XYZ file of C-alpha atoms in Angstrom:
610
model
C 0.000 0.000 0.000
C 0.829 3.426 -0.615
C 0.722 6.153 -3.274
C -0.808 4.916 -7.056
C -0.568 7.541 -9.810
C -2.215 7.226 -13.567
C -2.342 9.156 -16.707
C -3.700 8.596 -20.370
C -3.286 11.662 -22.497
C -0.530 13.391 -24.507
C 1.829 14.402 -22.670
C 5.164 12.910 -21.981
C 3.608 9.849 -19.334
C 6.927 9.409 -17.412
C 7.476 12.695 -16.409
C 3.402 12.782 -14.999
C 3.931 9.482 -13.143
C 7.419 11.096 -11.220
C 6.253 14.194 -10.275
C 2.598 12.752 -9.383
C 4.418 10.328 -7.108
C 7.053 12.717 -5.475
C 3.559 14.622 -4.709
C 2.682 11.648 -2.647
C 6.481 11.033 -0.741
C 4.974 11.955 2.519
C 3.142 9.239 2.985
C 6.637 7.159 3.076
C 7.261 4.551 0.621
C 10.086 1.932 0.983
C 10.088 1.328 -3.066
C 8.458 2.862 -6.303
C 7.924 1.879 -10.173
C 5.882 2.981 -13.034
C 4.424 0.804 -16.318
C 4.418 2.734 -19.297
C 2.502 1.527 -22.713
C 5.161 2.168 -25.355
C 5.493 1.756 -29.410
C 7.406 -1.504 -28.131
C 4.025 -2.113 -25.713
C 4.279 -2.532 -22.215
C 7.040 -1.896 -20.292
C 7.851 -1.509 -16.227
C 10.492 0.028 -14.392
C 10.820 -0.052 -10.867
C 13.495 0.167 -7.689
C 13.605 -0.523 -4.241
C 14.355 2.979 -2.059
C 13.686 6.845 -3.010
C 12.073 7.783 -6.079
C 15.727 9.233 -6.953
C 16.641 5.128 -7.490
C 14.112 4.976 -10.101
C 14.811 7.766 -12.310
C 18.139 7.418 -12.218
C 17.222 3.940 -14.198
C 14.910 5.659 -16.151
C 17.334 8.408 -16.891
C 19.517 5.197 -19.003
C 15.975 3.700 -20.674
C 13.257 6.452 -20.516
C 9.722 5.108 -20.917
C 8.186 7.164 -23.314
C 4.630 6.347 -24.099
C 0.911 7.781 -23.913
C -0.559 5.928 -21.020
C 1.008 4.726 -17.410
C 0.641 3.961 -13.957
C 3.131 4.488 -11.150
C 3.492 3.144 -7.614
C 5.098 3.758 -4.378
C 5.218 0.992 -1.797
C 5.342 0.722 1.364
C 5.694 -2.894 2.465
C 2.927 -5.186 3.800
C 3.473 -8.401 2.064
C 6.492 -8.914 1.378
C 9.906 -7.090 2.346
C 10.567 -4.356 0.617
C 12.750 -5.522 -2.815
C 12.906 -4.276 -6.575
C 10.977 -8.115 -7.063
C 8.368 -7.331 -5.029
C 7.772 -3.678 -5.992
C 4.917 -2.208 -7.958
C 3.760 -2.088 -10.950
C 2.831 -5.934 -10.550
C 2.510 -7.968 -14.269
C 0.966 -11.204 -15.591
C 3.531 -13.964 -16.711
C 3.108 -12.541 -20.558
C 3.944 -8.728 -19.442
C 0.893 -7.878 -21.296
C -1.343 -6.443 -18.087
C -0.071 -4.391 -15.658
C -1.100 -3.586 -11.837
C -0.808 -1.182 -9.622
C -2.702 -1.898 -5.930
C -3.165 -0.570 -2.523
C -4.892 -2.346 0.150
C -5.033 -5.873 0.795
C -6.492 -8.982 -0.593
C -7.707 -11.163 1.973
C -7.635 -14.382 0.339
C -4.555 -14.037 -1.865
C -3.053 -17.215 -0.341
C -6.185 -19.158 -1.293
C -6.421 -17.223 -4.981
C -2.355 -17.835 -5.564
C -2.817 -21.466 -4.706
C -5.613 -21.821 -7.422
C -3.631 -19.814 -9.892
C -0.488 -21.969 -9.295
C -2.564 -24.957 -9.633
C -3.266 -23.586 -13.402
C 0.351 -23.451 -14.444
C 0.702 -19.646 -13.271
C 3.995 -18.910 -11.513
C 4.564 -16.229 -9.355
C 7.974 -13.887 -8.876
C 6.733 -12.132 -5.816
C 6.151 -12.726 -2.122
C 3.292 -9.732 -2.816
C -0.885 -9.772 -2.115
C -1.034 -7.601 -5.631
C 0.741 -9.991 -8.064
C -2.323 -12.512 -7.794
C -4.818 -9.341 -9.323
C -2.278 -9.005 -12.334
C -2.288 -13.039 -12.806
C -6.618 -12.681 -12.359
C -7.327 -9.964 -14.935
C -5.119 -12.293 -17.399
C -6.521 -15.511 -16.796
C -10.214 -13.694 -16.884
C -9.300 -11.487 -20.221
C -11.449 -12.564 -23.425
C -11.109 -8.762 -25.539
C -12.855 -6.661 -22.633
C -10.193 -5.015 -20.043
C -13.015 -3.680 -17.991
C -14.788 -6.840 -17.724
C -11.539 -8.918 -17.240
C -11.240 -6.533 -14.143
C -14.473 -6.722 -13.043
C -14.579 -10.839 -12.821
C -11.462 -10.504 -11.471
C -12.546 -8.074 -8.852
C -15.386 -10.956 -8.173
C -13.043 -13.074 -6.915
C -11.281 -11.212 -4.515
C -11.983 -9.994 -0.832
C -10.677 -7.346 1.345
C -10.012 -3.852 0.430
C -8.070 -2.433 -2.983
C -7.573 0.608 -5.042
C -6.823 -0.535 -8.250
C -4.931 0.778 -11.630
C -5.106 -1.494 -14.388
C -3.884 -1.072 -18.168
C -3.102 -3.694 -20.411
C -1.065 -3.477 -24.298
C -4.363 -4.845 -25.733
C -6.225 -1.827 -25.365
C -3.776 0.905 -24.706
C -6.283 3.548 -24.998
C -7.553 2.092 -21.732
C -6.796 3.296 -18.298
C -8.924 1.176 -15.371
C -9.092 2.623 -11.864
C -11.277 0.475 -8.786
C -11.831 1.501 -5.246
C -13.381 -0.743 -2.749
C -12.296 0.242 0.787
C -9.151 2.413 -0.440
C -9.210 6.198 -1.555
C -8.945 6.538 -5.372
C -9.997 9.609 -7.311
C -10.040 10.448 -10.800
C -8.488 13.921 -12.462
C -10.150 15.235 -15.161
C -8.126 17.083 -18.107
C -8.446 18.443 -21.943
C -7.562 14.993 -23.948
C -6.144 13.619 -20.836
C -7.425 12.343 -17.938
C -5.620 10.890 -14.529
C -5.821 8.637 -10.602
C -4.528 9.139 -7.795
C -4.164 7.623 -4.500
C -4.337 11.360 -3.011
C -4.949 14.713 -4.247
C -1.417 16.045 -3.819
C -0.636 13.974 -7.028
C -3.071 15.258 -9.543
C -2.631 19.302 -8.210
C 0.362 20.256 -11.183
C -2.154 19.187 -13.818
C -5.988 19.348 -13.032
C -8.622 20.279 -10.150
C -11.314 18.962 -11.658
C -12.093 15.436 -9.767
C -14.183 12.893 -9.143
C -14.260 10.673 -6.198
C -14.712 6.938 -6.620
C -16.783 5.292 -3.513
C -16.589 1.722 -2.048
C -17.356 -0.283 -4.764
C -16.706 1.768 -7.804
C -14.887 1.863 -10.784
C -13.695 4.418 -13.830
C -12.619 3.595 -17.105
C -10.111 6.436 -18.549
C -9.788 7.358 -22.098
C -7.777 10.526 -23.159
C -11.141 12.169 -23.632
C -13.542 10.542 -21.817
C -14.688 9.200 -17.973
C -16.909 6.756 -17.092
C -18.429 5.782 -13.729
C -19.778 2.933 -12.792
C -20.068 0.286 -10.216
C -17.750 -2.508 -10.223
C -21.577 -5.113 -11.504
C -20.846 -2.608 -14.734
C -24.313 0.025 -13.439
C -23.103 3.419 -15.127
C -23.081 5.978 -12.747
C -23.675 10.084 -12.801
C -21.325 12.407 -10.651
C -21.036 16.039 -10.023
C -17.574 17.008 -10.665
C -15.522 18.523 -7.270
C -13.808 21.366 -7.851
C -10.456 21.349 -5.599
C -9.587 24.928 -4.331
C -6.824 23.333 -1.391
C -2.936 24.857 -2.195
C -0.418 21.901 -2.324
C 0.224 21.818 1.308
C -3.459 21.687 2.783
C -3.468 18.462 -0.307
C -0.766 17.047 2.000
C -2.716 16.785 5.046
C -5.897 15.815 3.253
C -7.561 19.104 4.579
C -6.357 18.886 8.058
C -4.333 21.270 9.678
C -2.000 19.422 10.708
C -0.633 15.608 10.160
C -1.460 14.392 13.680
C -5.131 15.827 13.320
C -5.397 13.884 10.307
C -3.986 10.696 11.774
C -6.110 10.974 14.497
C -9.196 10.891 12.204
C -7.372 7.942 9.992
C -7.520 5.609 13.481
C -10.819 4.115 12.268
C -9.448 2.645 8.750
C -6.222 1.762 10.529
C -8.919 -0.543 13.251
C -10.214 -1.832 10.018
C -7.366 -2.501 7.688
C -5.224 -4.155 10.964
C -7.993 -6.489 11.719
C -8.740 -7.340 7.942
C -7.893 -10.704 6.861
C -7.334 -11.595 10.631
C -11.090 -12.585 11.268
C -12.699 -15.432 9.741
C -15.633 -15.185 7.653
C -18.189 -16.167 10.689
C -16.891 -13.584 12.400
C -16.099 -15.623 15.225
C -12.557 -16.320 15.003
C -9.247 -15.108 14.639
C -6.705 -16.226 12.441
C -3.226 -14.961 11.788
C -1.607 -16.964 8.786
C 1.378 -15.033 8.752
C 2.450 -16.780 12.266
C 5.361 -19.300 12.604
C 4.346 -20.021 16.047
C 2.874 -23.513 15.918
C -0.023 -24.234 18.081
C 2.284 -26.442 20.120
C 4.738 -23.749 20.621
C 1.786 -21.481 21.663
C 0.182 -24.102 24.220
C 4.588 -24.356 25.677
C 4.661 -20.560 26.855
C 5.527 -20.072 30.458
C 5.246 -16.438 30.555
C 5.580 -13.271 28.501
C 7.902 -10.500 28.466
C 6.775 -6.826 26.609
C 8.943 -4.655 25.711
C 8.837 -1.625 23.999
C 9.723 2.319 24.249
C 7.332 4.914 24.962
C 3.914 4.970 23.273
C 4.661 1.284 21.986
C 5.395 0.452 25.634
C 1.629 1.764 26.558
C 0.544 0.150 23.844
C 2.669 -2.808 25.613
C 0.631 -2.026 29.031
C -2.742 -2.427 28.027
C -2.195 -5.696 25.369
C 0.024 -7.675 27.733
C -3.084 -6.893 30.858
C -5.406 -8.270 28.429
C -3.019 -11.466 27.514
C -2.940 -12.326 31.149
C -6.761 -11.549 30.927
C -7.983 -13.868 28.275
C -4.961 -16.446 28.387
C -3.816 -16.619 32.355
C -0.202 -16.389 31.076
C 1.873 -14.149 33.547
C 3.143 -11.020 31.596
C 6.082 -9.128 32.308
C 6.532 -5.179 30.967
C 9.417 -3.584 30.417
C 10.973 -0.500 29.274
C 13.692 -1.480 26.348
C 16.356 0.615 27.767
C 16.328 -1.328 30.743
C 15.542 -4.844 29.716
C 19.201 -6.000 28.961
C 20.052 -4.742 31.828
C 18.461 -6.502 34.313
C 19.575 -9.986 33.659
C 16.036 -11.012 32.465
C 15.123 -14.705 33.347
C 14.687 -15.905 29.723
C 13.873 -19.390 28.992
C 12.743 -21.597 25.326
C 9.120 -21.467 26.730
C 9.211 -17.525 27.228
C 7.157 -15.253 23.942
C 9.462 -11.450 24.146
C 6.856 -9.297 22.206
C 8.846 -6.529 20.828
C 6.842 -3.317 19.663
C 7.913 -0.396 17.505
C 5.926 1.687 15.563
C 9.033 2.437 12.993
C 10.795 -0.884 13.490
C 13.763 0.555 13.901
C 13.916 1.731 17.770
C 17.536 0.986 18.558
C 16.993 -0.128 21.859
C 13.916 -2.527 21.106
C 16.322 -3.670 18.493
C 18.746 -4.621 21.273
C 16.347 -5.863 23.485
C 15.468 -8.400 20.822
C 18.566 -9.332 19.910
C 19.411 -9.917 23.683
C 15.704 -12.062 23.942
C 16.882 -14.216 20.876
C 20.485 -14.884 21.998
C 18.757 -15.937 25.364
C 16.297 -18.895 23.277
C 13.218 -16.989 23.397
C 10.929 -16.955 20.547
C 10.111 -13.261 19.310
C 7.228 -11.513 18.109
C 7.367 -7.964 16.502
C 4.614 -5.907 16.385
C 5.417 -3.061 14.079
C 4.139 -0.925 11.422
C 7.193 -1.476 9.023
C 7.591 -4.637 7.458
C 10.634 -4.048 5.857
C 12.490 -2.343 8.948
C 15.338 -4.122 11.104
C 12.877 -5.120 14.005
C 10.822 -6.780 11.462
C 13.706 -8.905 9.701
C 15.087 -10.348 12.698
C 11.877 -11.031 14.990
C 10.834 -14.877 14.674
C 6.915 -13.626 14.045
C 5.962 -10.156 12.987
C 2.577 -8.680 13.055
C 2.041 -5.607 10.888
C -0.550 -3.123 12.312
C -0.612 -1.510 8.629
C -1.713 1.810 10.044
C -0.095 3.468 6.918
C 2.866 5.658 7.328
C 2.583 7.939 10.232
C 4.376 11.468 9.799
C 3.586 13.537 12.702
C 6.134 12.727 15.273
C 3.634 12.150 17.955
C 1.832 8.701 17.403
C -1.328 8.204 17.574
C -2.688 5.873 14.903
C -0.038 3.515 15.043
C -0.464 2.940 18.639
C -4.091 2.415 18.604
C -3.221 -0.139 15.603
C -0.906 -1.623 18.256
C -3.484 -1.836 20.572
C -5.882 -3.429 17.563
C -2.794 -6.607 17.204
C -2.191 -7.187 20.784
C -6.220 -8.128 20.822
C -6.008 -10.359 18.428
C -3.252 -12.069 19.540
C -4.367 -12.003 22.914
C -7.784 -13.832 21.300
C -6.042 -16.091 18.839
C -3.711 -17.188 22.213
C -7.224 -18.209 23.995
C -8.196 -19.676 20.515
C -5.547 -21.919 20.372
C -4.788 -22.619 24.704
C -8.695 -23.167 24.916
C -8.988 -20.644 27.789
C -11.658 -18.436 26.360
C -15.107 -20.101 24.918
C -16.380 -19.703 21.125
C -18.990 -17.485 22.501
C -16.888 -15.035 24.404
C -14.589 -15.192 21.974
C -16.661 -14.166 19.124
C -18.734 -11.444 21.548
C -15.349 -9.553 21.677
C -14.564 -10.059 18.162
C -18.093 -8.247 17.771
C -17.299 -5.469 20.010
C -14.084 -4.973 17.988
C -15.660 -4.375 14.645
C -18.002 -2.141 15.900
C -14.701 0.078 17.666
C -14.217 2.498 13.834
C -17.828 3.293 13.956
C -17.826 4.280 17.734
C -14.366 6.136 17.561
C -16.042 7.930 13.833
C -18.580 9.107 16.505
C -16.795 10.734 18.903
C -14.468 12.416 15.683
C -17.641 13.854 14.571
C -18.278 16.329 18.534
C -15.140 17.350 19.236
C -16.142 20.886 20.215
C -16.210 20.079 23.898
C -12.891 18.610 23.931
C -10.955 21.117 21.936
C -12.899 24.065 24.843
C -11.343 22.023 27.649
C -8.096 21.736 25.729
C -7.751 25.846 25.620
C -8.645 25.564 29.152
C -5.950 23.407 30.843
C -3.236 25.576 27.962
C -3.388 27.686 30.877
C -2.178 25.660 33.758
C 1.509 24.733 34.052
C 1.172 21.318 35.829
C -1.492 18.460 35.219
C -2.335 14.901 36.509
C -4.235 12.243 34.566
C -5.416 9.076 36.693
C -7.300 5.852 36.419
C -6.938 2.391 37.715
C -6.333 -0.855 35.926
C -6.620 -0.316 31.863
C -7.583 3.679 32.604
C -3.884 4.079 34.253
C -2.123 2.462 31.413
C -3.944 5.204 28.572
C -3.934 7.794 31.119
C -0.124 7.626 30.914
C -0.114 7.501 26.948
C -2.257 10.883 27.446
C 0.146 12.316 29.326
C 3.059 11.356 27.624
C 0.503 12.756 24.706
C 0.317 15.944 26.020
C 4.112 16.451 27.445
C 5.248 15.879 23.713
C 3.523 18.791 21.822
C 2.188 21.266 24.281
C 5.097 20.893 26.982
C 2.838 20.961 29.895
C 4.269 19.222 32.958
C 2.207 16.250 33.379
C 1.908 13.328 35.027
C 0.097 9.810 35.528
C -0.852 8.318 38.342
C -2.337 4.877 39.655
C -5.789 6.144 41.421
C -5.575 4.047 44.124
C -1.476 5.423 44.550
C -2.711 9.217 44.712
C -2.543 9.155 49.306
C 1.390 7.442 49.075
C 2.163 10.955 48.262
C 0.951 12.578 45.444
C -1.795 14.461 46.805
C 0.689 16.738 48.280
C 0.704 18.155 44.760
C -2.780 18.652 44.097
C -3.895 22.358 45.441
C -6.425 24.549 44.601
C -7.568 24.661 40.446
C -4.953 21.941 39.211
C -6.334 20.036 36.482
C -6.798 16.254 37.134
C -8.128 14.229 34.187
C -9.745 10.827 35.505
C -10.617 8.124 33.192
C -13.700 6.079 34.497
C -14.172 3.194 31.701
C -13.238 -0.177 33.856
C -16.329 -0.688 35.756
C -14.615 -3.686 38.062
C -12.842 -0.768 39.518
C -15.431 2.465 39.067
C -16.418 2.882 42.514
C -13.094 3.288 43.817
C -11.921 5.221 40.941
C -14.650 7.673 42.382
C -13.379 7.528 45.582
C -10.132 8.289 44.386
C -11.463 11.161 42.519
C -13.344 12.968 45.613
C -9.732 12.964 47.343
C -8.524 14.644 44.653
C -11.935 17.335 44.552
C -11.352 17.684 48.704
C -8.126 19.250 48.166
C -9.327 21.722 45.404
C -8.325 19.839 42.551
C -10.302 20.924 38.958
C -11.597 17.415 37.727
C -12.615 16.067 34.456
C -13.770 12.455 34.075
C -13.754 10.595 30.746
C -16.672 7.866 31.200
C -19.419 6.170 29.300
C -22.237 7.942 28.354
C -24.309 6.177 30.643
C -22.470 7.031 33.992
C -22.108 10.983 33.210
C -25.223 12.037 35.073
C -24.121 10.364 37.735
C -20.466 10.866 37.426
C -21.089 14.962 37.415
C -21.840 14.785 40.953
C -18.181 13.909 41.618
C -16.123 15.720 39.549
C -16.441 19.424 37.327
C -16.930 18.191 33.826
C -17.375 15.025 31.893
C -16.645 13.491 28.765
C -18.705 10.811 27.634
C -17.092 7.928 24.898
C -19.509 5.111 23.386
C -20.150 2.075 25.414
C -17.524 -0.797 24.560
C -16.343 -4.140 26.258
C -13.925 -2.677 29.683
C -10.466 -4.173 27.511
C -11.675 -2.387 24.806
C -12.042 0.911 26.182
C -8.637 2.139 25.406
C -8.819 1.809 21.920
C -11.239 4.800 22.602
C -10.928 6.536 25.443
C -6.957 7.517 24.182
C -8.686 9.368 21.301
C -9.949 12.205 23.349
C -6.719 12.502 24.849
C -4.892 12.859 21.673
C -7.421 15.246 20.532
C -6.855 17.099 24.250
C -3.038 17.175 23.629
C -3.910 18.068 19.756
C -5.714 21.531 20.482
C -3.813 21.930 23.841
C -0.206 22.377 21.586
C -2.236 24.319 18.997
C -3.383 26.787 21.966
C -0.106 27.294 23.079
C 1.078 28.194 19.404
C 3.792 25.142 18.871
C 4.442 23.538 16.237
C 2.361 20.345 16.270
C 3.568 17.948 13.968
C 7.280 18.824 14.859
C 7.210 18.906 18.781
C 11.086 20.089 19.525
C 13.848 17.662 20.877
C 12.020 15.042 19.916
C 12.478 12.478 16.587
C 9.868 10.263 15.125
C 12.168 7.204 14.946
C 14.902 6.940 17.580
C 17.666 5.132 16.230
C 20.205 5.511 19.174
C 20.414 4.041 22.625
């Protein structure tokens, strides 16, 4: 997945595919590559690394030609490699892919395909669609495409073009953006805006389950069953930078509102049809392995490490394995007991956190098995961990995270449930009931993106104040101190987390009169004494707002000054939503304060020292 640029028209196709694709570099990509149809037909380029990689090839052998499609990458399956690298082709070169998403059943599809004498170059999801619109092909690109399309599941944006009909350009979107640029004898797609903004702002956007065909002089719309379809035309008045950020302000604000398609796309292909089961193919662990495990060690750095917190609790939770947590700058250190029948989970959002990357290496050389749970497939983490699990949040540029480590949050559930799957701890039923309360956690976190007024009036508020605690017990403490750490990194506000129950050993020497005290109220085990908690805090002056379900703020308000309420969800659940008002909190907090948000200072988005 990553960044897909097309034209069809008469200009010089190449040059269109670079520059639409630099447009789309911050996103990240890992490799890129363009398909050109020539006089000589059709003909692919590509390179592992920066777009500079590829045109220096290109510079030797320019593609010159009247209709493309160009690709950046950033790995999902497969590492990243010049092999595995769009544009994707068909054993005869004559059709030629470009693909973001995922295809669920690609396994099952390449199998098939292999049985009928195709063979396959790539390790890649997006080579089987190339091999599909061949086999399907009888003189019709479109509905090659569209039986193709037929047989696969999961979610794809699509470029297609093929040297039998080179006045052809086919463009699908089901579950991934795609939009269509409109021109005078040309015509273009794109992944994003950004990439069509040099050359048109005349669009249309494709929805779930549509599909254009592109001629130099002509669009059509229709649904992917072949139903033509009529569109108004968008007119795009964003400059180049606004493009960037998809009409955010900022990149964090945007990947804030991306967390619900990051839920989705980390749990796709990871639930079984029935919805009642969880299954994680890319897994070396064997089910014997898995029922062997003594205990558990976590181990991570900063947000991964809360990330860490809350899926190790719920590990211990489903499975009744005892979990360990530590910090990865300290795990070597402390002469871990590490035996064959210990799981080290490793997470890094970047894959490259140098000392997670130790930590590993220290886990390994001990006989433990490792799992990585990262968001880059290709990165060092990810090559030398025994398992990986990719969240596939999409590249994350703001330096605070915040969809990768709900995506983190999003694996460590479904390993925790595949664990109980496989150790028989948890029953079908309660497994599937939480597998139900998972799908439903985009719509419910879409709900609370759509009211944010309330949050963003508190934020200016505590802007004011120069210290702040955040508290909760159980699951609540372990987001309350990704909140913090939240709002230290891009507003600088001294703050601080605190175990509820921990506040009387000390702390409350600290809270005076007016201090803002954010308490989250989600694990109802625990709520009453969370309360309790929270009227110490209130008799010594403190300024309290409670983050709760809906259904306890009436009663909640008679403890504390304000209240936030979040949609009802299973208590393990909750902090894959109660941490989104807190990122919102720290969001308009920094932007209150006037700093630079995506770019919060001394601070790096991958940290590749010790």
């Amino acid at each position: 997945m990553c960044g897909i640029v097309g034209y069809i028209g008469k200009r010089d196709t190449q040059s269109v595919l670079i520059e639409g694709l630099k447009k789309l570099e911050y996103r990240g990509y890992d490799s890129a590559g363009i398909a050109v149809y020539t006089p000589e037909g059709l003909k692919i380029t590509k390179s592992i690394g920066r777009l500079a990689n590829l045109e220096s090839k290109l510079e030797s052998a320019p593609l010159v030609g009247s209709a493309g499609i160009g690709h950046t990458r950033w790995a999902t399956h497969g590492k990243p490699s010049d092999v595995n690298s769009h544009p994707h082709t068909d054993r005869t070169q004559k059709f030629s892919v470009v693909h973001n998403g995922i295809v669920e059943n690609y396994l099952e599809l390449k199998d098939e395909l292999i049985s009928q004498g195709y063979t396959f170059v790539s390790e890649t999801d997006t080579e089987v669609i190339s091999h599909l619109v061949a086999r399907e092909y009888d003189g019709d690109i479109v509905k090659a495409v569209q039986k193709a399309i037929s047989h696969m599941r999961g979610a794809f944006a699509l470029g297609v073009l093929t040297e039998y009909e080179p006045n052809k350009l086919v463009a699908v979107r089901q579950a991934s953006p795609l939009i269509i640029g409109i021109g005078e004898g040309e015509n273009f797609i794109g992944s994003d805006i950004p990439a069509l903004l040099n050359y048109t702002r005349k669009v249309y956007i494709l929805n779930d389950g549509e599909m254009a065909v592109l001629t130099p002089d002509s669009v059509e719309l229709m649904t992917i069953e072949g139903n033509f379809i009529s569109r108004e035309m968008i007119n795009v008045d964003w400059d180049e930078v606004t493009a960037e950020k998809g009409g955010f302000d900022h990149f964090m604000l945007k990947e804030i509102h991306e967390q619900p398609k990051a839920y989705r796309d980390t749990m796709r292909g990871r639930i079984d049809e029935t919805g009642r089961k969880v299954i994680m193919p890319e897994l070396k662990l064997t089910p014997e392995q898995i029922r062997n495990i003594r205990n558990i060690h976590v181990v991570a750095c900063g947000t991964a490490y809360h990330a860490g917190l809350v899926g190790g609790s719920v590990i211990e939770q489903l499975v009744r394995i005892p979990v360990a947590f530590d910090v990865a700058s300290e795990y070597r250190y402390r002469s871990p007991l590490i035996t064959p029948e210990t799981l080290v989970i490793v997470v890094s959002q970047s894959g490259e956190t140098a000392d997670t990357l130790a930590a590993l290496r220290e886990a390994q050389a001990n006989g433990a098995h490792v799992l990585a749970i990262t968001n880059v497939v290709g990165s060092s983490i990810a090559r030398d961990a025994n398992d990986v699990i990719a969240t596939l949040a999409g590249p994350e540029i703001a330096v605070a995270s915040t969809k990768a480590y709900t995506s983190q949050l999003i694996a460590f559930y479904l390993f925790a449930l595949y664990l109980a799957e496989v150790r028989g701890t948890q029953s079908e039923a309660e497994i599937a009931h939480i597998i139900a309360a998972m799908q439903a956690l985009p719509e419910q976190v879409e709900s609370m993106l759509a009211n944010t007024d309330s949050i963003k009036a508190y934020a200016e508020q505590i802007s004011k104040h120069p210290n702040l605690f955040f508290i909760g017990r159980g699951l609540d403490y372990a987001v309350a101190q990704e909140g913090s750490l939240k709002l230290k990194e891009i507003s600088y506000i001294h703050s601080e987390a605190y175990a509820a129950g921990e506040l009387k050993h000390g702390t409350l020497a600290l809270i005076e009169e007016g201090v803002p005290v954010i308490a989250l109220v989600t694990q109802e085990a625990v709520m009453e004494k969370t309360v309790s908690n929270i009227k110490e805090v209130k008799a010594r002056g403190g300024d309290v707002m409670a983050l709760t379900y809906e259904e306890h703020v009436a009663d909640m308000l008679k403890s504390v000054d304000q209240a936030f309420a979040i949609p009802k969800t299973l208590p393990m659940l909750a902090p894959a939503i109660s941490v989104v008002p807190l990122q919102l909190l720290a969001y308009y907090a920094s932007l209150a304060l006037g700093h630079d948000v995506d770019k919060p200072r001394n601070l790096a988005k991958s940290v590749t020292v010790e």
